[in-house]
Short mmCIF file of C-alpha atoms in Angstrom, two decimals:
data_model
loop_
_atom_site.label_atom_id
_atom_site.label_comp_id
_atom_site.label_asym_id
_atom_site.label_seq_id
_atom_site.Cartn_x
_atom_site.Cartn_y
_atom_site.Cartn_z
CA MET A 1 38.93 -3.96 45.49
CA PRO A 2 42.07 -3.39 43.44
CA LYS A 3 41.99 0.00 41.64
CA ARG A 4 42.49 -1.68 38.30
CA PHE A 5 39.08 -3.29 38.73
CA ALA A 6 37.29 -0.45 40.33
CA ILE A 7 37.96 2.15 37.63
CA PRO A 8 36.43 0.03 34.67
CA ILE A 9 33.40 -0.83 36.93
CA LEU A 10 32.88 2.83 37.86
CA ALA A 11 33.20 3.75 34.24
CA ILE A 12 30.54 1.19 33.13
CA LEU A 13 28.18 2.46 35.90
CA PHE A 14 28.78 6.06 34.73
CA VAL A 15 27.93 5.18 31.16
CA LEU A 16 24.76 3.21 32.23
CA GLY A 17 23.69 6.14 34.29
CA LEU A 18 24.11 8.56 31.40
CA TYR A 19 22.11 6.24 29.20
CA SER A 20 19.31 5.80 31.77
CA ALA A 21 19.12 9.57 32.08
CA TYR A 22 18.95 9.90 28.18
CA TRP A 23 16.26 7.20 28.01
CA VAL A 24 14.15 8.89 30.59
CA TYR A 25 14.53 12.26 28.85
CA ALA A 26 13.74 10.81 25.45
CA ARG A 27 10.74 9.05 26.78
CA GLY A 28 9.38 12.39 28.08
CA GLN A 29 10.01 13.97 24.70
CA ILE A 30 8.01 11.09 23.01
CA VAL A 31 5.16 11.45 25.41
CA GLN A 32 4.95 15.13 24.73
CA TYR A 33 5.02 14.68 21.03
CA VAL A 34 2.18 12.19 21.19
CA GLU A 35 0.23 14.54 23.41
CA ASP A 36 0.96 17.57 21.07
CA TRP A 37 -0.13 15.52 17.99
CA GLU A 38 -3.34 14.33 19.58
CA ALA A 39 -4.20 17.91 20.72
CA ALA A 40 -3.63 19.17 17.16
CA GLN A 41 -6.00 16.56 15.74
CA ILE A 42 -8.64 17.31 18.34
CA GLU A 43 -8.34 21.05 17.57
CA ALA A 44 -8.86 20.13 13.93
CA GLY A 45 -12.15 18.50 14.80
CA PHE A 46 -11.20 14.92 15.10
CA THR A 47 -12.25 12.65 18.05
CA ILE A 48 -9.67 10.34 19.53
CA GLU A 49 -10.36 7.60 22.15
CA HIS A 50 -7.81 5.04 23.48
CA SER A 51 -6.47 3.35 26.62
CA GLU A 52 -3.54 4.88 28.55
CA ILE A 53 -0.61 5.53 26.18
CA ARG A 54 2.40 3.49 27.42
CA VAL A 55 6.05 4.10 26.59
CA GLY A 56 8.31 1.28 27.47
CA GLY A 57 10.97 -1.07 26.04
CA PHE A 58 13.86 -0.05 28.28
CA PRO A 59 16.78 -0.54 27.74
CA TYR A 60 16.74 -1.85 24.13
CA ARG A 61 14.13 0.30 22.41
CA PHE A 62 11.29 2.70 22.79
CA ALA A 63 7.85 1.01 22.50
CA VAL A 64 4.72 3.29 22.28
CA SER A 65 1.54 1.36 22.64
CA ALA A 66 -2.22 1.74 23.31
CA GLU A 67 -5.25 -0.33 23.01
CA ASN A 68 -8.90 0.26 21.88
CA VAL A 69 -7.99 3.11 19.65
CA VAL A 70 -10.86 4.98 17.87
CA MET A 71 -10.44 7.94 15.69
CA ARG A 72 -13.37 9.77 14.11
CA ALA A 73 -13.02 12.46 11.38
CA PRO A 74 -15.26 15.59 11.33
CA GLU A 75 -17.99 15.70 8.63
CA MET A 76 -16.01 18.10 6.53
CA ASP A 77 -13.23 15.53 6.23
CA GLY A 78 -15.55 12.61 5.32
CA GLY A 79 -16.91 11.59 8.87
CA TRP A 80 -15.04 8.31 8.71
CA GLU A 81 -14.23 6.16 11.80
CA LEU A 82 -11.15 4.05 12.35
CA GLU A 83 -10.91 1.37 15.04
CA LEU A 84 -7.86 -0.63 16.12
CA ASN A 85 -8.04 -3.14 18.97
CA SER A 86 -4.34 -2.41 19.72
CA PHE A 87 -1.28 -0.43 18.31
CA GLU A 88 2.40 -0.35 18.97
CA ALA A 89 5.24 1.73 17.44
CA ASP A 90 8.90 0.77 18.19
CA ALA A 91 12.11 2.61 17.49
CA MET A 92 15.74 2.06 18.59
CA PRO A 93 17.25 4.53 20.94
CA TYR A 94 19.70 5.83 18.47
CA ASP A 95 17.30 6.33 15.49
CA PHE A 96 13.95 8.06 15.87
CA SER A 97 13.61 8.37 12.05
CA HIS A 98 12.70 4.68 11.69
CA TRP A 99 9.66 3.18 13.33
CA ILE A 100 8.19 -0.39 13.19
CA ILE A 101 4.47 -0.21 13.61
CA SER A 102 2.42 -3.37 14.66
CA LEU A 103 -1.34 -3.39 14.50
CA GLY A 104 -3.60 -5.66 16.53
CA ASP A 105 -5.44 -8.54 14.87
CA THR A 106 -8.51 -6.31 13.90
CA LEU A 107 -8.88 -3.02 12.02
CA ARG A 108 -12.35 -1.47 11.22
CA PHE A 109 -13.00 1.35 8.92
CA ARG A 110 -16.51 2.89 8.56
CA GLN A 111 -17.99 5.78 6.72
CA ASP A 112 -21.74 6.47 6.64
CA GLY A 113 -22.32 3.18 8.31
CA GLN A 114 -20.58 1.19 5.60
CA GLY A 115 -17.05 -0.08 5.71
CA LEU A 116 -14.51 -3.07 6.04
CA ALA A 117 -13.16 -5.20 8.85
CA LEU A 118 -9.67 -6.37 8.31
CA MET A 119 -8.40 -9.25 10.37
CA SER A 120 -4.83 -10.65 10.25
CA GLU A 121 -2.41 -12.93 11.93
CA SER A 122 0.24 -10.22 11.79
CA ALA A 123 0.43 -6.78 10.35
CA ARG A 124 3.69 -4.88 10.61
CA PHE A 125 4.65 -1.63 8.96
CA SER A 126 7.98 0.25 8.63
CA VAL A 127 8.17 3.99 8.24
CA SER A 128 11.25 6.01 7.99
CA GLY A 129 12.07 9.63 7.08
CA ALA A 130 14.01 12.70 7.68
CA ASP A 131 13.09 16.36 8.56
CA GLY A 132 9.47 15.26 9.11
CA VAL A 133 9.17 13.90 5.53
CA THR A 134 8.40 10.16 5.03
CA GLN A 135 10.85 8.65 2.54
CA ARG A 136 10.36 4.90 3.00
CA ILE A 137 7.25 2.70 3.92
CA GLY A 138 7.10 -1.03 4.08
CA ALA A 139 4.30 -3.46 4.99
CA ASP A 140 4.10 -7.08 5.76
CA VAL A 141 0.71 -8.63 6.40
CA ALA A 142 0.12 -12.36 6.83
CA ASN A 143 -3.30 -14.26 6.63
CA LEU A 144 -5.56 -11.28 6.01
CA THR A 145 -9.32 -11.81 6.08
CA ILE A 146 -11.66 -9.12 4.89
CA GLU A 147 -15.34 -8.61 5.75
CA GLY A 148 -17.85 -6.08 4.80
CA LEU A 149 -19.64 -3.83 7.55
CA GLY A 150 -23.17 -2.67 7.20
CA ASN A 151 -24.27 -3.26 3.53
CA SER A 152 -20.76 -3.22 2.16
CA ARG A 153 -19.48 -6.26 0.31
CA ALA A 154 -15.80 -7.00 -0.20
CA ALA A 155 -14.71 -8.38 -3.47
CA VAL A 156 -11.77 -10.09 -1.84
CA SER A 157 -12.35 -12.30 1.18
CA SER A 158 -8.76 -13.18 2.25
CA VAL A 159 -5.12 -12.71 1.16
CA GLY A 160 -2.51 -15.11 2.26
CA ALA A 161 0.37 -12.60 2.25
CA LEU A 162 0.67 -8.90 1.39
CA ARG A 163 4.12 -7.29 1.03
CA LEU A 164 4.72 -3.68 0.08
CA SER A 165 7.68 -1.24 -0.14
CA ALA A 166 7.60 2.29 -1.27
CA SER A 167 10.52 4.80 -1.22
CA THR A 168 11.52 8.14 -2.65
CA GLY A 169 14.97 8.71 -4.02
CA GLU A 170 17.09 11.87 -4.73
CA SER A 171 15.41 12.23 -8.02
CA GLY A 172 12.04 12.78 -6.35
CA ASN A 173 10.44 9.68 -7.83
CA MET A 174 8.23 7.27 -5.83
CA ALA A 175 9.22 3.58 -6.40
CA ILE A 176 6.63 1.11 -5.30
CA ARG A 177 6.61 -2.68 -5.26
CA VAL A 178 3.66 -4.72 -4.14
CA GLN A 179 3.06 -8.50 -3.98
CA LEU A 180 -0.20 -10.39 -3.02
CA ASP A 181 -0.31 -14.17 -2.71
CA GLU A 182 -3.30 -16.37 -2.55
CA VAL A 183 -5.99 -13.85 -3.10
CA ALA A 184 -9.53 -15.39 -2.67
CA LEU A 185 -12.33 -13.56 -4.56
CA VAL A 186 -15.98 -13.37 -3.43
CA GLY A 187 -18.11 -14.90 -6.29
CA ASP A 188 -21.15 -12.58 -5.77
CA GLU A 189 -18.84 -9.47 -6.27
CA ILE A 190 -16.93 -10.67 -9.41
CA ASP A 191 -18.26 -11.00 -12.96
CA PRO A 192 -19.40 -14.58 -13.24
CA ILE A 193 -17.89 -14.84 -16.70
CA LEU A 194 -14.44 -14.00 -15.37
CA LEU A 195 -14.87 -16.44 -12.44
CA GLY A 196 -15.87 -19.11 -15.01
CA SER A 197 -12.89 -18.38 -17.10
CA PHE A 198 -10.18 -17.91 -14.55
CA GLY A 199 -11.50 -19.19 -11.16
CA ASP A 200 -11.98 -17.52 -7.67
CA GLN A 201 -8.28 -17.55 -6.76
CA ILE A 202 -5.47 -15.39 -7.73
CA THR A 203 -2.22 -17.11 -6.90
CA ARG A 204 -0.04 -14.12 -7.28
CA LEU A 205 -0.31 -10.51 -8.12
CA GLN A 206 2.87 -8.59 -8.25
CA ALA A 207 3.73 -4.96 -9.47
CA ASP A 208 6.86 -2.93 -9.55
CA PHE A 209 6.38 0.63 -10.68
CA VAL A 210 7.70 4.21 -10.49
CA ILE A 211 5.72 7.51 -10.23
CA THR A 212 7.83 10.34 -11.47
CA GLN A 213 7.43 13.97 -10.19
CA TRP A 214 5.96 12.56 -6.87
CA ALA A 215 6.33 15.71 -5.02
CA ALA A 216 3.88 17.50 -7.50
CA LEU A 217 1.36 14.74 -6.81
CA ALA A 218 1.86 14.29 -3.02
CA SER A 219 1.79 17.90 -2.13
CA SER A 220 -1.84 18.33 -3.17
CA ALA A 221 -3.13 15.17 -4.85
CA ASP A 222 -3.61 17.36 -7.91
CA LEU A 223 -3.48 15.31 -11.06
CA ALA A 224 -3.46 18.30 -13.29
CA ALA A 225 -0.35 19.70 -11.48
CA TRP A 226 1.30 16.32 -11.76
CA SER A 227 0.48 16.26 -15.51
CA ARG A 228 1.85 19.71 -16.09
CA ALA A 229 5.13 18.59 -14.34
CA GLU A 230 5.28 15.76 -16.98
CA GLY A 231 4.68 13.07 -14.41
CA VAL A 232 4.91 9.49 -15.71
CA TYR A 233 3.65 6.13 -14.26
CA SER A 234 6.23 3.57 -15.37
CA LEU A 235 5.36 0.02 -14.88
CA ARG A 236 8.72 -1.82 -14.66
CA GLU A 237 7.23 -5.25 -13.94
CA PHE A 238 3.81 -6.80 -13.50
CA HIS A 239 2.61 -10.30 -13.14
CA ILE A 240 -0.68 -11.93 -12.37
CA GLY A 241 -1.47 -15.69 -12.04
CA TRP A 242 -5.23 -16.21 -12.09
CA GLY A 243 -6.19 -19.61 -13.43
CA ARG A 244 -5.61 -19.61 -17.21
CA LEU A 245 -4.75 -15.83 -17.06
CA ASN A 246 -0.99 -15.95 -16.71
CA MET A 247 0.30 -12.41 -17.80
CA ASP A 248 3.38 -10.14 -17.55
CA ALA A 249 3.33 -6.53 -18.43
CA GLU A 250 5.46 -3.32 -18.65
CA GLY A 251 5.17 0.05 -19.99
CA GLU A 252 4.60 3.84 -19.29
CA MET A 253 1.47 5.85 -18.82
CA GLY A 254 0.74 9.59 -18.38
CA LEU A 255 -2.07 11.99 -18.72
CA ASP A 256 -2.83 14.12 -21.85
CA ASP A 257 -4.13 17.74 -21.77
CA ALA A 258 -7.67 16.48 -20.95
CA LEU A 259 -6.36 14.36 -17.99
CA ARG A 260 -7.07 11.17 -19.97
CA PRO A 261 -4.63 8.24 -19.73
CA THR A 262 -2.06 8.18 -22.45
CA GLY A 263 0.65 5.69 -23.10
CA ARG A 264 1.30 2.10 -23.92
CA ILE A 265 1.46 -1.17 -21.75
CA SER A 266 2.98 -4.28 -23.38
CA LEU A 267 1.19 -7.49 -22.29
CA ASN A 268 2.64 -10.81 -22.44
CA LEU A 269 -0.06 -13.43 -22.29
CA VAL A 270 0.57 -17.17 -21.98
CA ASP A 271 -3.02 -17.94 -23.25
CA PRO A 272 -4.26 -14.92 -25.09
CA GLU A 273 -7.30 -16.88 -26.53
CA ALA A 274 -8.59 -17.42 -23.02
CA VAL A 275 -8.37 -13.67 -22.24
CA VAL A 276 -10.13 -12.62 -25.40
CA ASP A 277 -12.91 -15.21 -24.85
CA ALA A 278 -13.48 -13.84 -21.34
CA MET A 279 -13.51 -10.24 -22.64
CA ILE A 280 -16.04 -11.12 -25.24
CA GLU A 281 -18.33 -13.29 -23.18
CA SER A 282 -18.43 -10.68 -20.31
CA GLY A 283 -19.64 -8.14 -22.74
CA ALA A 284 -16.51 -5.89 -22.31
CA ILE A 285 -15.97 -6.17 -26.13
CA SER A 286 -18.74 -5.38 -28.65
CA GLU A 287 -19.78 -8.16 -30.98
CA GLU A 288 -18.50 -6.26 -33.95
CA ASN A 289 -14.98 -6.15 -32.57
CA SER A 290 -14.93 -9.81 -31.48
CA GLY A 291 -13.73 -11.28 -34.68
CA ALA A 292 -10.87 -8.67 -35.11
CA LEU A 293 -9.85 -9.33 -31.45
CA ARG A 294 -9.72 -13.10 -31.91
CA LEU A 295 -7.43 -12.44 -34.95
CA VAL A 296 -5.15 -10.26 -32.91
CA ALA A 297 -4.80 -13.03 -30.30
CA GLN A 298 -4.14 -15.59 -32.88
CA SER A 299 -1.67 -13.63 -34.99
CA ALA A 300 0.26 -11.74 -32.49
CA PRO A 301 4.03 -12.70 -32.18
CA ARG A 302 4.65 -15.51 -29.88
CA GLY A 303 7.79 -16.00 -27.85
CA ASP A 304 9.10 -18.42 -25.17
CA ASN A 305 7.19 -16.50 -22.48
CA GLY A 306 3.90 -16.05 -24.29
CA THR A 307 2.23 -13.76 -26.87
CA ALA A 308 3.13 -10.04 -26.79
CA ILE A 309 0.17 -7.62 -27.38
CA PRO A 310 0.20 -3.88 -26.83
CA LEU A 311 -2.60 -2.19 -24.82
CA SER A 312 -2.39 1.47 -25.71
CA PHE A 313 -4.23 4.71 -24.72
CA ARG A 314 -4.37 7.60 -26.98
CA ASN A 315 -6.77 10.43 -27.68
CA GLY A 316 -9.25 9.10 -25.23
CA GLY A 317 -9.39 5.66 -26.80
CA ILE A 318 -8.30 2.18 -25.55
CA PHE A 319 -6.75 -0.18 -28.03
CA PHE A 320 -5.89 -3.85 -27.62
CA GLY A 321 -3.43 -4.20 -30.43
CA PRO A 322 -5.07 -2.43 -33.43
CA VAL A 323 -8.58 -3.06 -32.04
CA ARG A 324 -10.32 -0.16 -30.37
CA LEU A 325 -12.02 -1.44 -27.11
CA GLY A 326 -13.76 1.76 -26.05
CA GLN A 327 -13.36 5.21 -24.76
CA VAL A 328 -11.87 6.74 -21.49
CA SER A 329 -12.70 9.99 -19.98
CA SER A 330 -10.77 12.24 -17.64
CA ILE A 331 -9.82 10.44 -14.49
CA ALA A 332 -10.07 13.74 -12.55
CA ASN A 333 -13.97 13.70 -12.99
#
């Protein structure tokens, strides 16, 4: 073989050899990480069962997979049980900060004998981060079916599609966007007045919001600490299509010193009279407020996209326009 051909071939073989060695080494590190994580959970009192953990995917990716996964929490952590019929996490050889997680077609969650079974055509999640801190999460679930376990009853029987993305930026805020399509409601679990007014199918539910001072909330799930840090829930975009209820919304919410919701959400309703009728008929509004509420719905300014009505929270009260709907207590109770 001419030297001019042999050198490139040898160089390619050398690079492939180095890559294969790296892949074997990285595979061993992944296996060790999984074993160390599992040992730490067991030491903390959790019980974990699964088939043999496999690490494959050579040469294109690393694929960590297992079947018949069962994880049980100790009583001090709630005593819950999670079952997955299969699990796989994939990462590219050059980027271990980003993993694509695929769950099997069935997930079961139980606590005290009650729980839910989630069955889907496909369920994929994207998780990325740096220095051990998760910075971005995504989810894409298709044809989700929900069933109650034990005596539990689910208010939603199926979701045609669920998409979620959540990420933290340099400002420390958490931005979340979620969309659900074709949500089927279970009649026995929903107020019959609402079902009669709007039906048992939500065609679309979409929300885009930001939680400021996320670190103060995520570190300990302490709402008081988040409130002291002046955390705010900012609803940038919201839409629900549920029969005659066609509504958009935006606004900001926080917590007052008593940890009660405070702020204002601007509702844009295509058919405000239908919403008011349902609120009155369901008993959510007292009879003495019904006349004022109807007047608000009829006299509120109307635009091309509907009628704008503010929903505000202040001093422990809830107000629909100028009409007081009721009282709210501390959400930390």
